mmCIF file with all atom_site columns, C-alpha atoms in Angstrom:
data_model
loop_
_atom_site.group_PDB
_atom_site.id
_atom_site.type_symbol
_atom_site.label_atom_id
_atom_site.label_alt_id
_atom_site.label_comp_id
_atom_site.label_asym_id
_atom_site.label_entity_id
_atom_site.label_seq_id
_atom_site.pdbx_PDB_ins_code
_atom_site.Cartn_x
_atom_site.Cartn_y
_atom_site.Cartn_z
_atom_site.occupancy
_atom_site.B_iso_or_equiv
_atom_site.pdbx_formal_charge
_atom_site.auth_seq_id
_atom_site.auth_comp_id
_atom_site.auth_asym_id
_atom_site.auth_atom_id
_atom_site.pdbx_PDB_model_num
ATOM 1  C CA . MET A 1 1  ? -6.092  -20.569 10.043  1.00 52.00 ? 1  MET A CA 1
ATOM 2  C CA . LYS A 1 2  ? -8.806  -21.811 12.308  1.00 66.00 ? 2  LYS A CA 1
ATOM 3  C CA . ASN A 1 3  ? -11.604 -19.487 11.223  1.00 66.00 ? 3  ASN A CA 1
ATOM 4  C CA . PRO A 1 4  ? -12.552 -18.832 7.567   1.00 71.00 ? 4  PRO A CA 1
ATOM 5  C CA . PHE A 1 5  ? -13.167 -15.182 8.487   1.00 69.00 ? 5  PHE A CA 1
ATOM 6  C CA . LEU A 1 6  ? -9.436  -14.836 9.131   1.00 67.00 ? 6  LEU A CA 1
ATOM 7  C CA . THR A 1 7  ? -8.774  -15.419 5.412   1.00 72.00 ? 7  THR A CA 1
ATOM 8  C CA . PHE A 1 8  ? -10.665 -12.185 4.719   1.00 75.00 ? 8  PHE A CA 1
ATOM 9  C CA . LEU A 1 9  ? -8.846  -10.346 7.488   1.00 75.00 ? 9  LEU A CA 1
ATOM 10 C CA . MET A 1 10 ? -5.636  -9.737  5.533   1.00 72.00 ? 10 MET A CA 1
ATOM 11 C CA . PRO A 1 11 ? -7.172  -8.028  2.468   1.00 78.00 ? 11 PRO A CA 1
ATOM 12 C CA . MET A 1 12 ? -9.542  -5.955  4.603   1.00 79.00 ? 12 MET A CA 1
ATOM 13 C CA . SER A 1 13 ? -6.769  -4.935  6.981   1.00 77.00 ? 13 SER A CA 1
ATOM 14 C CA . THR A 1 14 ? -4.418  -4.106  4.121   1.00 74.00 ? 14 THR A CA 1
ATOM 15 C CA . LEU A 1 15 ? -6.958  -1.829  2.458   1.00 76.00 ? 15 LEU A CA 1
ATOM 16 C CA . MET A 1 16 ? -7.950  -0.149  5.716   1.00 79.00 ? 16 MET A CA 1
ATOM 17 C CA . LEU A 1 17 ? -4.362  0.481   6.807   1.00 77.00 ? 17 LEU A CA 1
ATOM 18 C CA . GLY A 1 18 ? -3.427  1.625   3.324   1.00 74.00 ? 18 GLY A CA 1
ATOM 19 C CA . MET A 1 19 ? -6.266  4.136   3.340   1.00 76.00 ? 19 MET A CA 1
ATOM 20 C CA . LEU A 1 20 ? -5.219  5.480   6.736   1.00 78.00 ? 20 LEU A CA 1
ATOM 21 C CA . SER A 1 21 ? -1.583  5.755   5.743   1.00 74.00 ? 21 SER A CA 1
ATOM 22 C CA . ALA A 1 22 ? -2.464  7.384   2.414   1.00 71.00 ? 22 ALA A CA 1
ATOM 23 C CA . LEU A 1 23 ? -4.205  10.096  4.396   1.00 76.00 ? 23 LEU A CA 1
ATOM 24 C CA . LEU A 1 24 ? -1.187  10.598  6.650   1.00 76.00 ? 24 LEU A CA 1
ATOM 25 C CA . LEU A 1 25 ? 1.813   10.082  4.373   1.00 73.00 ? 25 LEU A CA 1
ATOM 26 C CA . PRO A 1 26 ? 2.380   11.803  1.051   1.00 77.00 ? 26 PRO A CA 1
ATOM 27 C CA . ALA A 1 27 ? 2.909   9.687   -2.037  1.00 72.00 ? 27 ALA A CA 1
ATOM 28 C CA . PRO A 1 28 ? 6.302   9.760   -3.695  1.00 79.00 ? 28 PRO A CA 1
ATOM 29 C CA . TRP A 1 29 ? 6.878   12.611  -6.113  1.00 83.00 ? 29 TRP A CA 1
ATOM 30 C CA . PHE A 1 30 ? 9.043   12.149  -9.173  1.00 88.00 ? 30 PHE A CA 1
ATOM 31 C CA . GLY A 1 31 ? 10.961  14.879  -10.901 1.00 90.00 ? 31 GLY A CA 1
ATOM 32 C CA . LEU A 1 32 ? 9.669   16.070  -14.250 1.00 91.00 ? 32 LEU A CA 1
ATOM 33 C CA . SER A 1 33 ? 12.258  14.191  -16.277 1.00 94.00 ? 33 SER A CA 1
ATOM 34 C CA . LEU A 1 34 ? 11.521  10.870  -14.535 1.00 94.00 ? 34 LEU A CA 1
ATOM 35 C CA . THR A 1 35 ? 7.782   11.504  -14.800 1.00 92.00 ? 35 THR A CA 1
ATOM 36 C CA . TYR A 1 36 ? 7.929   12.005  -18.558 1.00 93.00 ? 36 TYR A CA 1
ATOM 37 C CA . ARG A 1 37 ? 10.232  9.002   -18.951 1.00 95.00 ? 37 ARG A CA 1
ATOM 38 C CA . LEU A 1 38 ? 7.777   6.790   -17.012 1.00 92.00 ? 38 LEU A CA 1
ATOM 39 C CA . MET A 1 39 ? 4.910   8.105   -19.110 1.00 93.00 ? 39 MET A CA 1
ATOM 40 C CA . ALA A 1 40 ? 6.814   7.129   -22.256 1.00 95.00 ? 40 ALA A CA 1
ATOM 41 C CA . ILE A 1 41 ? 7.708   3.678   -20.902 1.00 95.00 ? 41 ILE A CA 1
ATOM 42 C CA . PHE A 1 42 ? 4.136   2.820   -19.858 1.00 93.00 ? 42 PHE A CA 1
ATOM 43 C CA . HIS A 1 43 ? 2.512   4.592   -22.856 1.00 95.00 ? 43 HIS A CA 1
ATOM 44 C CA . LEU A 1 44 ? 0.344   6.851   -20.692 1.00 94.00 ? 44 LEU A CA 1
ATOM 45 C CA . SER A 1 45 ? -1.399  9.857   -22.174 1.00 94.00 ? 45 SER A CA 1
ATOM 46 C CA . ASP A 1 46 ? -1.032  12.285  -19.261 1.00 92.00 ? 46 ASP A CA 1
ATOM 47 C CA . ILE A 1 47 ? 0.489   12.747  -15.822 1.00 92.00 ? 47 ILE A CA 1
ATOM 48 C CA . GLY A 1 48 ? -2.863  12.087  -14.139 1.00 91.00 ? 48 GLY A CA 1
ATOM 49 C CA . GLN A 1 49 ? -2.827  8.469   -15.290 1.00 93.00 ? 49 GLN A CA 1
ATOM 50 C CA . LEU A 1 50 ? 0.688   7.976   -13.971 1.00 92.00 ? 50 LEU A CA 1
ATOM 51 C CA . TYR A 1 51 ? -0.118  9.401   -10.559 1.00 89.00 ? 51 TYR A CA 1
ATOM 52 C CA . THR A 1 52 ? -3.331  7.369   -10.362 1.00 89.00 ? 52 THR A CA 1
ATOM 53 C CA . LEU A 1 53 ? -1.215  4.245   -10.733 1.00 90.00 ? 53 LEU A CA 1
ATOM 54 C CA . VAL A 1 54 ? 1.371   5.571   -8.270  1.00 89.00 ? 54 VAL A CA 1
ATOM 55 C CA . PHE A 1 55 ? -1.286  6.358   -5.649  1.00 85.00 ? 55 PHE A CA 1
ATOM 56 C CA . CYS A 1 56 ? -2.902  2.923   -6.017  1.00 85.00 ? 56 CYS A CA 1
ATOM 57 C CA . LEU A 1 57 ? 0.406   1.100   -5.669  1.00 87.00 ? 57 LEU A CA 1
ATOM 58 C CA . TRP A 1 58 ? 1.460   3.356   -2.782  1.00 83.00 ? 58 TRP A CA 1
ATOM 59 C CA . PHE A 1 59 ? -1.890  2.716   -1.075  1.00 81.00 ? 59 PHE A CA 1
ATOM 60 C CA . LEU A 1 60 ? -1.518  -1.063  -1.305  1.00 81.00 ? 60 LEU A CA 1
ATOM 61 C CA . LEU A 1 61 ? 2.181   -1.132  -0.427  1.00 83.00 ? 61 LEU A CA 1
ATOM 62 C CA . LEU A 1 62 ? 1.788   0.919   2.741   1.00 80.00 ? 62 LEU A CA 1
ATOM 63 C CA . GLY A 1 63 ? -1.256  -1.067  3.791   1.00 79.00 ? 63 GLY A CA 1
ATOM 64 C CA . ALA A 1 64 ? 0.555   -4.381  3.365   1.00 81.00 ? 64 ALA A CA 1
ATOM 65 C CA . VAL A 1 65 ? 3.659   -3.184  5.227   1.00 82.00 ? 65 VAL A CA 1
ATOM 66 C CA . GLU A 1 66 ? 1.595   -1.823  8.106   1.00 80.00 ? 66 GLU A CA 1
ATOM 67 C CA . TYR A 1 67 ? -0.473  -5.009  8.261   1.00 80.00 ? 67 TYR A CA 1
ATOM 68 C CA . PHE A 1 68 ? 2.593   -7.222  8.561   1.00 84.00 ? 68 PHE A CA 1
ATOM 69 C CA . ILE A 1 69 ? 4.193   -4.962  11.172  1.00 84.00 ? 69 ILE A CA 1
ATOM 70 C CA . ILE A 1 70 ? 1.042   -4.874  13.304  1.00 80.00 ? 70 ILE A CA 1
ATOM 71 C CA . ARG A 1 71 ? 0.519   -8.619  12.827  1.00 80.00 ? 71 ARG A CA 1
ATOM 72 C CA . PHE A 1 72 ? 4.119   -9.316  13.908  1.00 85.00 ? 72 PHE A CA 1
ATOM 73 C CA . ILE A 1 73 ? 3.748   -7.137  16.998  1.00 82.00 ? 73 ILE A CA 1
ATOM 74 C CA . TYR A 1 74 ? 0.418   -8.762  17.867  1.00 78.00 ? 74 TYR A CA 1
ATOM 75 C CA . LEU A 1 75 ? 1.674   -12.332 17.439  1.00 80.00 ? 75 LEU A CA 1
ATOM 76 C CA . ARG A 1 76 ? 4.990   -11.672 19.139  1.00 85.00 ? 76 ARG A CA 1
ATOM 77 C CA . PHE A 1 77 ? 4.032   -9.544  22.113  1.00 83.00 ? 77 PHE A CA 1
ATOM 78 C CA . VAL A 1 78 ? 0.261   -9.392  22.645  1.00 76.00 ? 78 VAL A CA 1
ATOM 79 C CA . LYS A 1 79 ? -1.137  -12.826 21.881  1.00 68.00 ? 79 LYS A CA 1
ATOM 80 C CA . VAL A 1 80 ? -0.756  -15.275 24.735  1.00 60.00 ? 80 VAL A CA 1
#
């Protein structure tokens, strides 16, 4: 990358796009049996801890996917 600011662009863009998509798209919901099984596997004390982890991972995953899609479109079709 030519500019050192561009190295900060990916994390900032990922977080911003993840926040926007978290507002628009619902996080995945597990059934009760899977929820209790995941709580037992990860040794969590309540469902709130599990869904905090799920929301954080969902937030980052959607942000990263959206960043790479927008970056691909920009580099492929917009940038000259």
